[in-house]
Short mmCIF file of the C-alpha atoms (twelve columns), coordinates in Angstrom:
data_MODEL
# 
_entry.id   MODEL 
# 
loop_
_atom_site.group_PDB 
_atom_site.id 
_atom_site.type_symbol 
_atom_site.label_atom_id 
_atom_site.label_alt_id 
_atom_site.label_comp_id 
_atom_site.label_asym_id 
_atom_site.label_seq_id 
_atom_site.Cartn_x 
_atom_site.Cartn_y 
_atom_site.Cartn_z 
_atom_site.pdbx_PDB_model_num 
ATOM 1   C CA . MET A 1   -2.939  -32.415 -16.807 1 
ATOM 2   C CA . PRO A 2   -5.927  -30.659 -15.177 1 
ATOM 3   C CA . VAL A 3   -6.350  -30.818 -11.419 1 
ATOM 4   C CA . PRO A 4   -9.361  -32.985 -10.463 1 
ATOM 5   C CA . HIS A 5   -12.497 -31.045 -9.475  1 
ATOM 6   C CA . LEU A 6   -11.241 -27.811 -11.074 1 
ATOM 7   C CA . PRO A 7   -12.100 -26.431 -14.496 1 
ATOM 8   C CA . ALA A 8   -9.315  -26.911 -17.025 1 
ATOM 9   C CA . ASP A 9   -8.648  -23.152 -17.146 1 
ATOM 10  C CA . ALA A 10  -8.604  -22.619 -13.337 1 
ATOM 11  C CA . ALA A 11  -5.505  -21.034 -11.828 1 
ATOM 12  C CA . VAL A 12  -3.456  -23.429 -9.718  1 
ATOM 13  C CA . VAL A 13  -0.824  -22.433 -7.163  1 
ATOM 14  C CA . ASN A 14  2.641   -22.991 -8.523  1 
ATOM 15  C CA . ASP A 15  4.417   -25.370 -6.145  1 
ATOM 16  C CA . SER A 16  7.713   -23.690 -7.018  1 
ATOM 17  C CA . ALA A 17  6.498   -20.304 -5.744  1 
ATOM 18  C CA . VAL A 18  8.663   -19.264 -2.818  1 
ATOM 19  C CA . ARG A 19  7.068   -17.608 0.189   1 
ATOM 20  C CA . GLU A 20  9.578   -15.250 1.777   1 
ATOM 21  C CA . GLN A 21  8.981   -13.901 5.270   1 
ATOM 22  C CA . ILE A 22  9.657   -10.176 5.530   1 
ATOM 23  C CA . SER A 23  10.513  -8.603  8.857   1 
ATOM 24  C CA . THR A 24  12.156  -5.542  10.308  1 
ATOM 25  C CA . ASP A 25  14.576  -5.431  13.208  1 
ATOM 26  C CA . PRO A 26  13.252  -5.657  15.802  1 
ATOM 27  C CA . ASP A 27  10.302  -7.706  14.590  1 
ATOM 28  C CA . TRP A 28  7.434   -6.557  16.817  1 
ATOM 29  C CA . TYR A 29  5.079   -9.302  15.557  1 
ATOM 30  C CA . GLU A 30  7.343   -12.365 15.892  1 
ATOM 31  C CA . PRO A 31  6.349   -13.081 19.535  1 
ATOM 32  C CA . HIS A 32  2.744   -13.420 18.330  1 
ATOM 33  C CA . ALA A 33  3.452   -15.985 15.552  1 
ATOM 34  C CA . ILE A 34  2.613   -13.406 12.874  1 
ATOM 35  C CA . SER A 35  4.741   -12.475 9.880   1 
ATOM 36  C CA . GLN A 36  4.999   -8.746  9.276   1 
ATOM 37  C CA . ALA A 37  4.727   -9.566  5.584   1 
ATOM 38  C CA . ILE A 38  5.023   -12.408 3.117   1 
ATOM 39  C CA . ARG A 39  6.483   -11.836 -0.328  1 
ATOM 40  C CA . VAL A 40  5.672   -14.190 -3.181  1 
ATOM 41  C CA . GLY A 41  7.407   -13.150 -6.381  1 
ATOM 42  C CA . ASP A 42  6.707   -9.464  -6.925  1 
ATOM 43  C CA . VAL A 43  3.710   -9.319  -4.571  1 
ATOM 44  C CA . VAL A 44  3.969   -8.354  -0.888  1 
ATOM 45  C CA . HIS A 45  1.149   -9.105  1.570   1 
ATOM 46  C CA . VAL A 46  1.573   -6.979  4.702   1 
ATOM 47  C CA . SER A 47  -0.099  -7.889  7.990   1 
ATOM 48  C CA . GLY A 48  -2.135  -5.240  9.744   1 
ATOM 49  C CA . GLN A 49  0.080   -2.468  11.064  1 
ATOM 50  C CA . ALA A 50  -0.972  -0.489  14.118  1 
ATOM 51  C CA . GLY A 51  0.245   2.659   15.809  1 
ATOM 52  C CA . ILE A 52  3.027   0.949   17.733  1 
ATOM 53  C CA . ASP A 53  6.751   1.564   18.071  1 
ATOM 54  C CA . GLU A 54  9.518   -0.939  17.286  1 
ATOM 55  C CA . HIS A 55  9.033   -2.566  20.691  1 
ATOM 56  C CA . GLY A 56  5.283   -3.028  20.292  1 
ATOM 57  C CA . ALA A 57  4.193   -0.168  22.564  1 
ATOM 58  C CA . THR A 58  1.250   1.957   21.418  1 
ATOM 59  C CA . VAL A 59  2.648   5.384   20.497  1 
ATOM 60  C CA . ALA A 60  -0.311  7.670   21.173  1 
ATOM 61  C CA . THR A 61  -3.805  7.772   22.591  1 
ATOM 62  C CA . ASP A 62  -5.168  9.948   19.756  1 
ATOM 63  C CA . PHE A 63  -6.263  8.702   16.337  1 
ATOM 64  C CA . ASP A 64  -3.953  10.922  14.260  1 
ATOM 65  C CA . GLY A 65  -0.845  9.870   16.193  1 
ATOM 66  C CA . GLN A 66  -1.691  6.174   15.911  1 
ATOM 67  C CA . ALA A 67  -2.672  6.464   12.245  1 
ATOM 68  C CA . ARG A 68  0.539   8.238   11.245  1 
ATOM 69  C CA . GLN A 69  2.592   5.597   13.058  1 
ATOM 70  C CA . ALA A 70  0.579   2.811   11.387  1 
ATOM 71  C CA . PHE A 71  1.303   4.315   7.955   1 
ATOM 72  C CA . ALA A 72  5.003   4.670   8.886   1 
ATOM 73  C CA . ASN A 73  5.096   1.020   10.006  1 
ATOM 74  C CA . LEU A 74  3.360   -0.067  6.801   1 
ATOM 75  C CA . ASP A 75  5.934   1.807   4.720   1 
ATOM 76  C CA . ARG A 76  8.816   0.369   6.773   1 
ATOM 77  C CA . VAL A 77  7.674   -3.224  6.214   1 
ATOM 78  C CA . LEU A 78  6.971   -2.603  2.509   1 
ATOM 79  C CA . ARG A 79  10.465  -1.101  2.062   1 
ATOM 80  C CA . ALA A 80  12.008  -4.142  3.762   1 
ATOM 81  C CA . ALA A 81  10.362  -6.184  0.993   1 
ATOM 82  C CA . GLY A 82  11.570  -3.905  -1.834  1 
ATOM 83  C CA . SER A 83  8.293   -2.017  -2.162  1 
ATOM 84  C CA . GLY A 84  6.795   1.123   -0.614  1 
ATOM 85  C CA . LEU A 85  3.562   3.008   -0.092  1 
ATOM 86  C CA . GLU A 86  3.722   4.224   -3.701  1 
ATOM 87  C CA . HIS A 87  3.438   0.596   -4.870  1 
ATOM 88  C CA . VAL A 88  0.385   -0.398  -2.793  1 
ATOM 89  C CA . VAL A 89  -2.438  -1.793  -4.943  1 
ATOM 90  C CA . LYS A 90  -4.883  -2.808  -2.167  1 
ATOM 91  C CA . VAL A 91  -5.318  -1.510  1.351   1 
ATOM 92  C CA . THR A 92  -7.658  -2.445  4.167   1 
ATOM 93  C CA . ILE A 93  -8.075  0.074   6.967   1 
ATOM 94  C CA . LEU A 94  -9.816  -1.015  10.148  1 
ATOM 95  C CA . VAL A 95  -10.936 1.607   12.656  1 
ATOM 96  C CA . THR A 96  -12.821 1.353   15.924  1 
ATOM 97  C CA . ASP A 97  -14.866 4.493   15.243  1 
ATOM 98  C CA . MET A 98  -16.116 5.399   11.768  1 
ATOM 99  C CA . SER A 99  -16.417 9.061   12.747  1 
ATOM 100 C CA . VAL A 100 -12.723 9.347   11.724  1 
ATOM 101 C CA . ILE A 101 -13.532 8.611   8.059   1 
ATOM 102 C CA . ASP A 102 -12.589 12.133  6.915   1 
ATOM 103 C CA . GLN A 103 -9.232  11.820  8.686   1 
ATOM 104 C CA . VAL A 104 -8.655  8.417   7.060   1 
ATOM 105 C CA . ILE A 105 -9.365  9.860   3.610   1 
ATOM 106 C CA . ALA A 106 -7.040  12.822  4.240   1 
ATOM 107 C CA . LEU A 107 -4.255  10.506  5.445   1 
ATOM 108 C CA . SER A 108 -4.747  8.218   2.441   1 
ATOM 109 C CA . ARG A 109 -4.308  11.233  0.142   1 
ATOM 110 C CA . GLU A 110 -1.176  12.203  2.081   1 
ATOM 111 C CA . PHE A 111 0.508   8.794   2.159   1 
ATOM 112 C CA . PHE A 112 -0.618  7.170   -1.116  1 
ATOM 113 C CA . THR A 113 -0.154  8.424   -4.662  1 
ATOM 114 C CA . GLU A 114 -2.417  8.327   -7.689  1 
ATOM 115 C CA . PRO A 115 -3.701  6.040   -8.852  1 
ATOM 116 C CA . TYR A 116 -4.849  5.417   -5.291  1 
ATOM 117 C CA . PRO A 117 -4.996  1.770   -4.210  1 
ATOM 118 C CA . ALA A 118 -8.187  -0.237  -4.085  1 
ATOM 119 C CA . ASP A 119 -9.436  0.341   -0.566  1 
ATOM 120 C CA . THR A 120 -11.676 -1.099  2.115   1 
ATOM 121 C CA . ILE A 121 -12.409 0.917   5.225   1 
ATOM 122 C CA . ALA A 122 -14.374 -0.815  7.964   1 
ATOM 123 C CA . GLN A 123 -15.345 -0.191  11.551  1 
ATOM 124 C CA . VAL A 124 -14.681 -3.068  13.923  1 
ATOM 125 C CA . VAL A 125 -15.741 -3.606  17.507  1 
ATOM 126 C CA . ALA A 126 -12.140 -3.986  18.651  1 
ATOM 127 C CA . LEU A 127 -8.610  -4.562  17.427  1 
ATOM 128 C CA . ALA A 128 -5.957  -6.854  18.927  1 
ATOM 129 C CA . ARG A 129 -5.297  -4.452  21.783  1 
ATOM 130 C CA . PRO A 130 -7.976  -2.359  23.493  1 
ATOM 131 C CA . ASP A 131 -6.019  0.900   23.038  1 
ATOM 132 C CA . TRP A 132 -5.580  0.503   19.261  1 
ATOM 133 C CA . LEU A 133 -7.757  2.788   17.158  1 
ATOM 134 C CA . ILE A 134 -6.554  1.797   13.657  1 
ATOM 135 C CA . GLU A 135 -4.900  -1.075  11.840  1 
ATOM 136 C CA . ILE A 136 -3.790  -1.024  8.194   1 
ATOM 137 C CA . GLU A 137 -3.000  -4.030  6.015   1 
ATOM 138 C CA . ALA A 138 -1.928  -3.864  2.397   1 
ATOM 139 C CA . VAL A 139 -0.864  -5.641  -0.751  1 
ATOM 140 C CA . GLY A 140 2.006   -4.010  -2.590  1 
ATOM 141 C CA . LEU A 141 4.134   -4.700  -5.618  1 
ATOM 142 C CA . VAL A 142 7.919   -4.893  -5.602  1 
ATOM 143 C CA . ALA A 143 9.552   -1.910  -7.272  1 
ATOM 144 C CA . ARG A 144 11.234  -2.643  -10.581 1 
ATOM 145 C CA . GLY A 145 14.619  -0.997  -11.177 1 
# 
């Protein structure tokens, strides 16, 4: 039976779909009411990862140091969900200064594999903490045996 107000061929969320919270230990986002990631079936949605250590402290004051840690954190959360950087299909990279675009592209080539994920890179006025220079969120697929 079609859902009212939707075309007959519209996709409808399956009520039996299970949302699984993914976290690492320690979970540096839990105190902020944020899931590190949510897995639904074979799709993993990862919250923005910054250049912070496992206790939430910013690891460096320079862009490269923060970016490398953000990529490492992204990979760590993806692996906790059964995925990895090699299975990312969409990435959003937020930076506070677009002059780092060449560094972002070089790091993307280093950490992702072909075919490279769909990508959005945007400059923002600020991130959650004033010392953060980059935040990376992603959608990945769960690796199949």
